Amino acid sequence: MRLIRVRVDDETRDSVVAALDGEEATYAVVPDAERVDSAFVEVPVPDGAVDPVLAYLQDNGLDEDAYTVVVDAERSESVNRHLAERFVEGPKGDRGISHVEIRQRAEDLTPGRATYLAFAALSATLATAGLLLNSAIVIVGAMVIAPFAGSSLSASVGAVIDDRPMLIQSVKDQALGLVVAAVSAVAVAYAVRWTLFVPSTLAVSRVQQVGFFITPTLLALAIAIAAGAAGALALATDLPVSIAGVAVAAAIVPSVAAAAVGTVWGQPVLVLGAVVLLLMNIVFINIAAYLALVALGYRSSVVASTWRDLGPSVRTAGYALVVVGFVAVAAATGAATYSHLTFEQDVNAGVQTTLAQEEYDGLELVGVAAQYDDPGVFASPESVTVTVVSDADTRHPDLATDMQGRVQDVTGQNVAVEVHTQDYQRAAAEADSSTPVADWFSDAYRRLAGLFGRTVEDADDAADNATDDATGVLVGSPSAAAV
């Protein structure tokens, strides 16, 4: 709730009051203690209606330079909620805030240019260190300070509220932030490698945290979609955006760092996989955020507006280039992502079919990692790493060969398969005939036998039989022991 307080002179007071009466608004006219030829008009309005109501009053005689104060009103008995239907552009009710409010919230998410670039560089530095240290905690820290939530969500906001300058600025901010982050990550990776803080021969593709961010998987796609939708929902419903901002950063910053690590270590396949994952995340964050805002009721479309204003001009050409570039990136990323997701699905099917054979019944599948499926860009074969658990007494020397043949048949590609076997030993536990419950049965049977006059020997024999019966019921067959 906001309270608008404007000073009007005697000449304009009647027209301003008439305009408010025409909208059936509740207001108050307060005498000006300092001037006899003017008064103050106070109008409580809903959030987001300040600018439209002021514009309406200016159209009805209010001087644009008139003394105007807008304050937050914690409580008002005269809400004028019906003005939202008349003046607030955007979803009505509780589903979303106004265009003015959501624009302001999106702008507030992005700090000043210098601060934005500094945080982009620092977050990339932390993410690179976290990847090389194989530390998830450091990577989470990089996500927390990453500034990309505002620049990513502003594009979707600009698109749905028909704010083309915001859309263009968001695209520029995203590109500039990513360039600064990538340069910083490359610099850090190069420094730590050639100063031997990290061994220069480190197999970075085998580092667990690096491996998480070099392959576009279906789960990574789900993260991007959920992050974009959550960010837009928080932004449009006046909820905290900080948590959703971490999710947005989780889909961007580590991939930038992974691409930088691959660049410094000279592994083009790793770089390509990380870049495709990064672009996939950016594209689907923006698309998911846009669709979430549309679902909330923000129907204005910058695309439709641009189409209506289409004409031969530099501005139109700029918009066309932005749209074409986004569509091209989205199409290329979508095609590359679909290609790898299909490849990954076929690999999983081939691995599962191999392990389903009778000779591999004793194996348990732990994980399958498929290197990014570059569609003929590089000459190197695709790489698949399979981890299984096996009894230490069992050997399967032909497992990798069998799995390679099955995977190549399913995928139709030349695939190198590497099998990691985690051995274990198992010792079976022996049944213990003496248990507290069995002992209780034995003692109770002896007491009952004494009551009925049976001899001690008979009672002992019966008690032993009772103990055996209790043990058989309560203990059962020997259980498997811990490894």
Coordinates of C-alpha atoms in Angstrom, one line a residue:
M1 CA 0.0 0.0 0.0
R2 CA 1.2 3.5 -0.9
L3 CA 0.1 7.0 0.1
I4 CA 0.3 9.7 -2.6
R5 CA 0.4 13.3 -1.2
V6 CA 0.4 16.1 -3.7
R7 CA 0.1 19.9 -3.4
V8 CA -2.5 21.5 -5.6
D9 CA -3.3 25.2 -6.0
D10 CA -6.8 26.5 -6.2
E11 CA -6.9 26.5 -10.0
T12 CA -6.1 22.8 -10.3
R13 CA -7.7 21.4 -7.1
D14 CA -11.2 21.2 -8.6
S15 CA -10.0 19.3 -11.7
V16 CA -7.8 16.9 -9.6
V17 CA -10.7 16.2 -7.2
A18 CA -13.1 15.8 -10.1
A19 CA -10.8 13.2 -11.7
L20 CA -10.6 11.3 -8.4
D21 CA -14.4 11.4 -8.0
G22 CA -14.7 10.1 -11.5
E23 CA -12.7 7.0 -10.5
E24 CA -14.7 6.7 -7.2
A25 CA -11.5 7.0 -5.3
T26 CA -11.3 7.7 -1.6
Y27 CA -9.1 10.6 -0.8
A28 CA -8.6 13.5 1.6
V29 CA -8.0 17.2 1.0
V30 CA -5.8 18.8 3.8
P31 CA -5.4 22.5 4.1
D32 CA -1.9 23.9 3.6
A33 CA -0.8 25.6 6.8
E34 CA 1.9 27.7 5.0
R35 CA -0.1 28.8 1.9
V36 CA -3.7 29.9 1.7
D37 CA -4.0 29.4 -2.0
S38 CA -3.2 25.6 -2.0
A39 CA -4.0 22.3 -0.3
F40 CA -2.7 18.8 -0.1
V41 CA -4.5 15.9 -1.7
E42 CA -3.8 12.4 -0.2
V43 CA -4.8 9.2 -2.0
P44 CA -4.1 5.7 -0.8
V45 CA -3.3 3.4 -3.7
P46 CA -2.3 -0.2 -4.2
D47 CA 1.3 -1.2 -4.9
G48 CA 2.2 -0.6 -8.5
A49 CA -0.5 2.0 -9.0
V50 CA 1.6 5.0 -8.0
D51 CA 3.0 6.0 -11.4
P52 CA -0.3 5.3 -13.4
V53 CA -2.4 7.3 -10.9
L54 CA 0.1 10.2 -11.0
A55 CA 0.1 10.2 -14.7
Y56 CA -3.7 10.1 -14.7
L57 CA -3.8 13.2 -12.3
Q58 CA -1.3 15.0 -14.5
D59 CA -3.5 14.4 -17.5
N60 CA -6.3 16.1 -15.5
G61 CA -4.5 19.2 -14.5
L62 CA -1.9 18.3 -11.9
D63 CA 1.4 20.2 -12.6
E64 CA 4.3 17.8 -13.3
D65 CA 6.5 19.9 -11.1
A66 CA 4.0 19.9 -8.2
Y67 CA 5.2 18.9 -4.8
T68 CA 4.7 15.2 -4.6
V69 CA 5.5 12.6 -1.8
V70 CA 4.9 8.9 -2.0
V71 CA 5.3 6.9 1.3
D72 CA 4.6 3.3 2.3
A73 CA 1.4 2.9 4.3
E74 CA 1.4 0.1 6.7
R75 CA -2.3 0.2 7.1
S76 CA -5.2 2.0 5.5
E77 CA -8.9 1.6 5.9
S78 CA -9.4 3.3 2.6
V79 CA -7.6 0.9 0.3
N80 CA -9.0 1.9 -3.1
R81 CA -8.4 -1.6 -4.3
H82 CA -10.6 -1.1 -7.3
L83 CA -7.9 1.3 -8.7
A84 CA -5.7 -1.8 -9.4
E85 CA -8.2 -2.9 -12.1
R86 CA -8.0 0.5 -13.7
F87 CA -4.4 1.5 -13.4
V88 CA -2.2 -1.4 -12.5
E89 CA -0.8 -3.2 -15.6
G90 CA -0.1 -6.8 -14.9
P91 CA -1.7 -9.7 -13.1
K92 CA -4.5 -8.7 -10.8
G93 CA -5.0 -10.1 -7.3
D94 CA -2.4 -12.3 -5.5
R95 CA -0.9 -14.0 -8.6
G96 CA 1.6 -11.4 -9.4
I97 CA 2.7 -7.8 -8.8
S98 CA 2.4 -4.9 -11.3
H99 CA 4.7 -4.2 -14.2
V100 CA 6.2 -1.2 -12.3
E101 CA 6.9 -3.3 -9.3
I102 CA 8.4 -6.3 -11.1
R103 CA 10.6 -4.0 -13.3
Q104 CA 11.9 -2.4 -10.1
R105 CA 12.6 -5.7 -8.4
A106 CA 14.4 -7.0 -11.5
E107 CA 16.6 -3.9 -11.7
D108 CA 17.4 -4.1 -8.0
L109 CA 18.7 -7.6 -8.4
T110 CA 21.5 -6.4 -10.7
P111 CA 24.1 -4.3 -8.8
G112 CA 26.1 -1.4 -10.4
R113 CA 28.3 -2.3 -13.4
A114 CA 31.6 -2.3 -11.5
T115 CA 30.2 -4.3 -8.6
Y116 CA 28.5 -6.7 -11.0
L117 CA 31.7 -7.4 -12.9
A118 CA 33.7 -7.8 -9.7
F119 CA 31.3 -10.4 -8.3
A120 CA 31.3 -12.2 -11.6
A121 CA 35.1 -12.4 -11.5
L122 CA 35.2 -13.5 -7.8
S123 CA 32.5 -16.1 -8.2
A124 CA 34.3 -17.6 -11.2
T125 CA 37.6 -17.6 -9.2
L126 CA 35.9 -19.5 -6.3
A127 CA 34.2 -21.9 -8.7
T128 CA 37.5 -22.7 -10.4
A129 CA 39.3 -23.3 -7.1
G130 CA 36.4 -25.5 -6.0
L131 CA 36.6 -27.7 -9.1
L132 CA 40.3 -28.2 -8.9
L133 CA 40.1 -28.8 -5.1
N134 CA 37.2 -31.2 -5.7
S135 CA 35.3 -29.3 -3.0
A136 CA 31.6 -28.9 -3.3
I137 CA 31.5 -26.4 -0.4
V138 CA 33.7 -23.9 -2.2
I139 CA 31.6 -24.3 -5.3
V140 CA 28.5 -23.5 -3.3
G141 CA 30.2 -20.4 -2.0
A142 CA 30.8 -19.3 -5.6
M143 CA 27.1 -19.7 -6.3
V144 CA 26.1 -17.6 -3.3
I145 CA 28.1 -14.6 -4.4
A146 CA 27.4 -14.9 -8.2
P147 CA 25.5 -11.9 -9.5
F148 CA 23.8 -13.6 -12.5
A149 CA 20.3 -13.9 -11.2
G150 CA 19.3 -10.3 -12.0
S151 CA 20.8 -10.2 -15.4
S152 CA 19.3 -13.6 -16.3
L153 CA 15.8 -12.8 -15.1
S154 CA 15.7 -9.3 -16.4
A155 CA 15.5 -10.5 -20.0
S156 CA 12.3 -12.5 -19.3
V157 CA 10.8 -9.6 -17.4
G158 CA 11.6 -7.2 -20.2
A159 CA 10.0 -9.6 -22.7
V160 CA 6.7 -10.0 -20.8
I161 CA 6.2 -6.3 -19.8
D162 CA 7.2 -5.0 -23.3
D163 CA 10.3 -3.2 -22.0
R164 CA 12.7 -3.6 -24.9
P165 CA 15.5 -1.5 -23.3
M166 CA 15.5 -3.8 -20.3
L167 CA 15.6 -6.9 -22.5
I168 CA 18.6 -5.5 -24.5
Q169 CA 20.4 -4.5 -21.4
S170 CA 19.9 -7.9 -19.9
V171 CA 21.4 -9.6 -22.9
K172 CA 24.4 -7.2 -22.7
D173 CA 24.9 -7.8 -19.0
Q174 CA 24.7 -11.6 -19.4
A175 CA 27.3 -11.6 -22.2
L176 CA 29.6 -9.2 -20.4
G177 CA 29.4 -11.0 -17.1
L178 CA 30.1 -14.3 -18.7
V179 CA 33.1 -13.0 -20.6
V180 CA 34.6 -11.5 -17.4
A181 CA 33.9 -14.7 -15.5
A182 CA 35.5 -16.8 -18.2
V183 CA 38.6 -14.7 -18.4
S184 CA 39.0 -14.7 -14.6
A185 CA 38.5 -18.5 -14.5
V186 CA 41.1 -19.1 -17.2
A187 CA 43.6 -16.8 -15.4
V188 CA 43.1 -18.6 -12.1
A189 CA 43.4 -22.1 -13.7
Y190 CA 46.5 -21.1 -15.6
A191 CA 48.1 -19.6 -12.5
V192 CA 47.5 -22.6 -10.3
R193 CA 48.7 -25.0 -13.0
W194 CA 51.9 -23.4 -14.0
T195 CA 52.9 -22.5 -10.4
L196 CA 52.4 -26.1 -9.5
F197 CA 49.8 -25.5 -6.8
V198 CA 47.9 -28.1 -8.9
P199 CA 49.9 -30.8 -10.7
S200 CA 50.1 -29.9 -14.4
T201 CA 49.5 -33.5 -15.3
L202 CA 46.3 -33.7 -13.3
A203 CA 43.6 -35.7 -15.2
V204 CA 41.0 -33.0 -14.7
S205 CA 38.2 -34.9 -16.5
R206 CA 38.4 -37.5 -13.8
V207 CA 38.0 -35.0 -11.0
Q208 CA 34.5 -35.7 -9.6
Q209 CA 33.4 -32.0 -9.3
V210 CA 34.7 -31.2 -12.8
G211 CA 32.8 -34.2 -14.3
F212 CA 29.5 -32.9 -12.9
F213 CA 29.7 -29.7 -15.1
I214 CA 31.1 -30.9 -18.5
T215 CA 28.1 -32.9 -19.7
P216 CA 24.6 -31.7 -20.6
T217 CA 22.4 -34.3 -18.9
L218 CA 18.7 -34.5 -18.4
L219 CA 19.1 -33.7 -14.7
A220 CA 21.1 -30.6 -15.6
L221 CA 18.4 -29.5 -17.9
A222 CA 15.8 -30.0 -15.1
I223 CA 18.0 -27.8 -12.8
A224 CA 18.0 -24.9 -15.4
I225 CA 14.3 -25.1 -15.9
A226 CA 13.5 -25.2 -12.2
A227 CA 15.9 -22.4 -11.5
G228 CA 14.4 -20.1 -14.1
A229 CA 10.8 -20.9 -13.1
A230 CA 11.6 -20.4 -9.4
G231 CA 13.4 -17.1 -10.0
A232 CA 10.5 -15.7 -12.0
L233 CA 8.0 -16.9 -9.4
A234 CA 9.9 -15.3 -6.6
L235 CA 10.4 -12.2 -8.5
A236 CA 6.7 -11.8 -9.6
T237 CA 5.1 -12.7 -6.3
D238 CA 7.2 -10.4 -4.0
L239 CA 9.0 -13.4 -2.4
P240 CA 12.7 -13.5 -1.6
V241 CA 14.7 -14.1 -4.7
S242 CA 18.1 -14.9 -3.0
I243 CA 17.5 -18.7 -2.8
A244 CA 16.4 -18.8 -6.4
G245 CA 19.4 -16.7 -7.4
V246 CA 21.7 -19.4 -6.0
A247 CA 19.9 -22.0 -8.2
V248 CA 20.4 -19.8 -11.2
A249 CA 24.1 -19.4 -10.4
A250 CA 24.4 -23.2 -9.9
A251 CA 23.4 -23.6 -13.5
I252 CA 25.9 -21.0 -14.8
V253 CA 29.1 -20.4 -12.7
P254 CA 30.5 -24.0 -12.4
S255 CA 30.1 -24.6 -16.2
V256 CA 32.1 -21.4 -16.9
A257 CA 34.8 -22.7 -14.5
A258 CA 34.8 -26.1 -16.1
A259 CA 35.2 -24.7 -19.5
A260 CA 38.2 -22.6 -18.3
V261 CA 39.8 -25.7 -16.7
G262 CA 39.4 -27.6 -20.0
T263 CA 41.0 -24.7 -21.9
V264 CA 44.0 -24.5 -19.6
W265 CA 44.6 -28.2 -19.6
G266 CA 44.1 -28.4 -23.4
Q267 CA 41.1 -30.7 -23.5
P268 CA 38.7 -29.5 -26.3
V269 CA 36.1 -32.1 -25.7
L270 CA 35.8 -31.0 -22.1
V271 CA 35.5 -27.4 -23.2
L272 CA 32.9 -28.2 -25.7
G273 CA 30.8 -30.1 -23.2
A274 CA 31.0 -27.4 -20.6
V275 CA 30.1 -24.7 -23.1
V276 CA 27.1 -26.6 -24.5
L277 CA 26.0 -27.2 -20.9
L278 CA 26.4 -23.5 -20.1
L279 CA 24.5 -22.3 -23.2
M280 CA 21.8 -24.9 -22.5
N281 CA 21.4 -23.6 -19.0
I282 CA 21.2 -19.9 -20.0
V283 CA 18.7 -20.6 -22.8
F284 CA 16.4 -22.7 -20.7
I285 CA 16.6 -20.4 -17.6
N286 CA 15.4 -17.5 -19.8
I287 CA 12.7 -19.6 -21.5
A288 CA 11.5 -21.1 -18.2
A289 CA 11.4 -17.7 -16.5
Y290 CA 9.4 -16.2 -19.5
L291 CA 6.9 -19.1 -19.5
A292 CA 6.5 -18.8 -15.7
L293 CA 5.7 -15.1 -15.9
V294 CA 3.2 -15.7 -18.8
A295 CA 1.6 -18.4 -16.6
L296 CA 1.2 -15.8 -13.8
G297 CA -0.7 -13.5 -16.2
Y298 CA 1.9 -11.2 -17.7
R299 CA 0.6 -11.2 -21.2
S300 CA 2.4 -8.3 -22.9
S301 CA 4.9 -9.6 -25.4
V302 CA 7.9 -7.7 -26.7
V303 CA 7.9 -9.9 -29.8
A304 CA 4.4 -8.9 -30.7
S305 CA 5.2 -5.2 -30.0
T306 CA 8.3 -5.3 -32.2
W307 CA 6.3 -7.0 -35.0
R308 CA 3.7 -4.2 -34.9
D309 CA 6.5 -1.5 -35.0
L310 CA 8.4 -3.3 -37.7
G311 CA 10.0 -1.0 -40.2
P312 CA 13.3 -0.2 -41.9
S313 CA 15.4 1.3 -39.1
V314 CA 18.6 0.7 -37.2
R315 CA 16.6 -0.2 -34.1
T316 CA 14.6 -2.8 -35.9
A317 CA 17.8 -4.3 -37.3
G318 CA 19.3 -4.5 -33.8
Y319 CA 16.2 -6.2 -32.5
A320 CA 16.3 -8.6 -35.4
L321 CA 19.9 -9.5 -34.7
V322 CA 19.2 -10.2 -31.1
V323 CA 16.3 -12.4 -31.9
V324 CA 18.1 -14.3 -34.6
G325 CA 21.1 -14.7 -32.4
F326 CA 19.0 -16.0 -29.5
V327 CA 17.1 -18.4 -31.8
A328 CA 20.4 -19.7 -33.4
V329 CA 22.0 -20.3 -30.0
A330 CA 18.8 -21.9 -28.7
A331 CA 18.5 -24.2 -31.8
A332 CA 22.2 -25.2 -31.7
T333 CA 22.2 -25.8 -28.0
G334 CA 18.9 -27.7 -28.2
A335 CA 20.3 -29.9 -31.0
A336 CA 23.5 -30.6 -29.2
T337 CA 21.8 -31.3 -26.0
Y338 CA 19.3 -33.7 -27.6
S339 CA 22.1 -35.5 -29.4
H340 CA 24.0 -36.1 -26.1
L341 CA 20.9 -37.0 -24.1
T342 CA 20.0 -39.6 -26.8
F343 CA 23.6 -40.9 -26.7
E344 CA 23.5 -41.1 -22.9
Q345 CA 20.2 -42.9 -22.9
D346 CA 21.5 -45.5 -25.5
V347 CA 24.7 -46.0 -23.4
N348 CA 22.6 -46.7 -20.3
A349 CA 20.6 -49.2 -22.2
G350 CA 23.7 -50.9 -23.5
V351 CA 25.3 -51.1 -20.0
Q352 CA 22.1 -52.4 -18.5
T353 CA 21.7 -55.1 -21.2
T354 CA 25.2 -56.3 -20.7
L355 CA 24.9 -56.6 -16.9
A356 CA 21.6 -58.4 -17.3
Q357 CA 23.5 -61.4 -18.7
E358 CA 23.7 -64.5 -16.4
E359 CA 27.5 -64.4 -16.1
Y360 CA 27.3 -60.9 -14.6
D361 CA 24.6 -61.7 -12.0
G362 CA 27.0 -61.0 -9.1
L363 CA 27.7 -57.4 -10.3
E364 CA 25.9 -54.3 -9.0
L365 CA 25.9 -51.1 -11.0
V366 CA 27.1 -48.0 -9.2
G367 CA 27.2 -45.4 -11.9
V368 CA 27.6 -44.6 -15.6
A369 CA 29.4 -41.5 -16.9
A370 CA 29.3 -40.7 -20.6
Q371 CA 31.7 -38.1 -22.0
Y372 CA 30.1 -35.3 -24.0
D373 CA 29.0 -36.7 -27.4
D374 CA 30.5 -34.3 -29.8
P375 CA 28.8 -35.0 -33.2
G376 CA 32.0 -35.5 -35.3
V377 CA 33.6 -32.2 -34.2
F378 CA 36.7 -34.0 -32.9
A379 CA 38.3 -37.3 -34.0
S380 CA 38.6 -38.8 -30.6
P381 CA 36.1 -41.6 -29.8
E382 CA 33.4 -41.2 -27.2
S383 CA 34.3 -42.3 -23.7
V384 CA 32.1 -44.1 -21.3
T385 CA 33.1 -44.9 -17.7
V386 CA 31.2 -47.6 -15.8
T387 CA 31.5 -48.3 -12.1
V388 CA 30.4 -51.7 -10.7
V389 CA 30.6 -53.5 -7.4
S390 CA 31.9 -57.1 -7.4
D391 CA 32.8 -59.9 -5.0
A392 CA 36.6 -59.9 -4.6
D393 CA 36.6 -63.7 -5.4
T394 CA 35.0 -63.2 -8.8
R395 CA 36.8 -61.9 -11.9
H396 CA 35.2 -60.7 -15.2
P397 CA 38.1 -60.1 -17.5
D398 CA 35.9 -59.7 -20.6
L399 CA 33.4 -57.3 -19.0
A400 CA 34.8 -54.1 -20.6
T401 CA 35.0 -55.8 -24.1
D402 CA 31.4 -57.2 -23.9
M403 CA 30.1 -53.8 -22.7
Q404 CA 31.9 -51.9 -25.4
G405 CA 30.5 -54.2 -28.1
R406 CA 26.9 -53.9 -26.7
V407 CA 27.2 -50.1 -26.3
Q408 CA 28.6 -49.6 -29.9
D409 CA 25.7 -51.8 -31.3
V410 CA 23.2 -49.6 -29.5
T411 CA 24.7 -46.2 -30.2
G412 CA 26.2 -46.9 -33.6
Q413 CA 29.4 -45.0 -32.6
N414 CA 33.0 -45.8 -31.8
V415 CA 33.0 -45.9 -28.0
A416 CA 35.8 -46.5 -25.6
V417 CA 34.6 -48.2 -22.4
E418 CA 36.4 -48.1 -19.1
V419 CA 35.1 -50.3 -16.2
H420 CA 36.0 -49.5 -12.6
T421 CA 35.4 -52.4 -10.2
Q422 CA 35.0 -51.9 -6.5
D423 CA 35.8 -55.2 -4.8
Y424 CA 34.3 -56.4 -1.5
Q425 CA 34.5 -59.5 0.7
R426 CA 31.6 -61.0 2.6
A427 CA 31.7 -63.2 5.7
A428 CA 28.5 -65.0 6.8
A429 CA 27.4 -64.8 10.4
E430 CA 26.9 -68.0 12.3
A431 CA 23.6 -68.6 14.1
D432 CA 23.7 -68.1 17.9
S433 CA 21.5 -70.5 19.7
S434 CA 21.7 -68.5 22.9
T435 CA 19.6 -65.4 22.8
P436 CA 17.8 -63.5 25.6
V437 CA 14.4 -64.7 24.3
A438 CA 15.5 -68.3 24.0
D439 CA 17.0 -68.2 27.5
W440 CA 13.7 -66.8 28.9
F441 CA 11.7 -69.6 27.2
S442 CA 14.1 -72.2 28.7
D443 CA 13.9 -70.9 32.3
A444 CA 10.1 -70.5 32.1
Y445 CA 9.7 -74.1 30.9
R446 CA 11.8 -75.5 33.7
R447 CA 9.6 -73.6 36.2
L448 CA 6.4 -75.0 34.7
A449 CA 7.9 -78.5 34.6
G450 CA 8.7 -78.3 38.3
L451 CA 5.1 -77.2 39.1
F452 CA 3.7 -80.3 37.4
G453 CA 6.1 -82.7 39.3
R454 CA 8.4 -83.6 36.4
T455 CA 12.0 -84.7 37.1
V456 CA 14.9 -82.2 36.6
E457 CA 16.3 -84.4 33.8
D458 CA 13.0 -84.4 32.0
A459 CA 12.7 -80.7 32.5
D460 CA 16.2 -80.1 31.1
D461 CA 15.5 -82.2 28.1
A462 CA 12.2 -80.4 27.5
A463 CA 13.9 -77.1 28.1
D464 CA 16.6 -77.9 25.5
N465 CA 13.9 -78.8 23.0
A466 CA 12.0 -75.6 23.8
T467 CA 15.2 -73.5 23.4
D468 CA 15.9 -75.1 20.0
D469 CA 12.3 -74.4 18.9
A470 CA 12.5 -70.8 20.0
T471 CA 15.8 -70.3 18.3
G472 CA 14.5 -71.7 15.1
V473 CA 11.5 -69.4 15.2
L474 CA 13.3 -66.2 16.3
V475 CA 16.7 -66.5 14.7
G476 CA 16.0 -68.3 11.4
S477 CA 18.6 -68.8 8.8
P478 CA 22.1 -67.1 9.1
S479 CA 22.1 -63.5 8.1
A480 CA 24.7 -61.8 5.9
A481 CA 27.4 -60.0 7.8
A482 CA 28.8 -56.6 7.1
V483 CA 31.6 -56.3 4.6

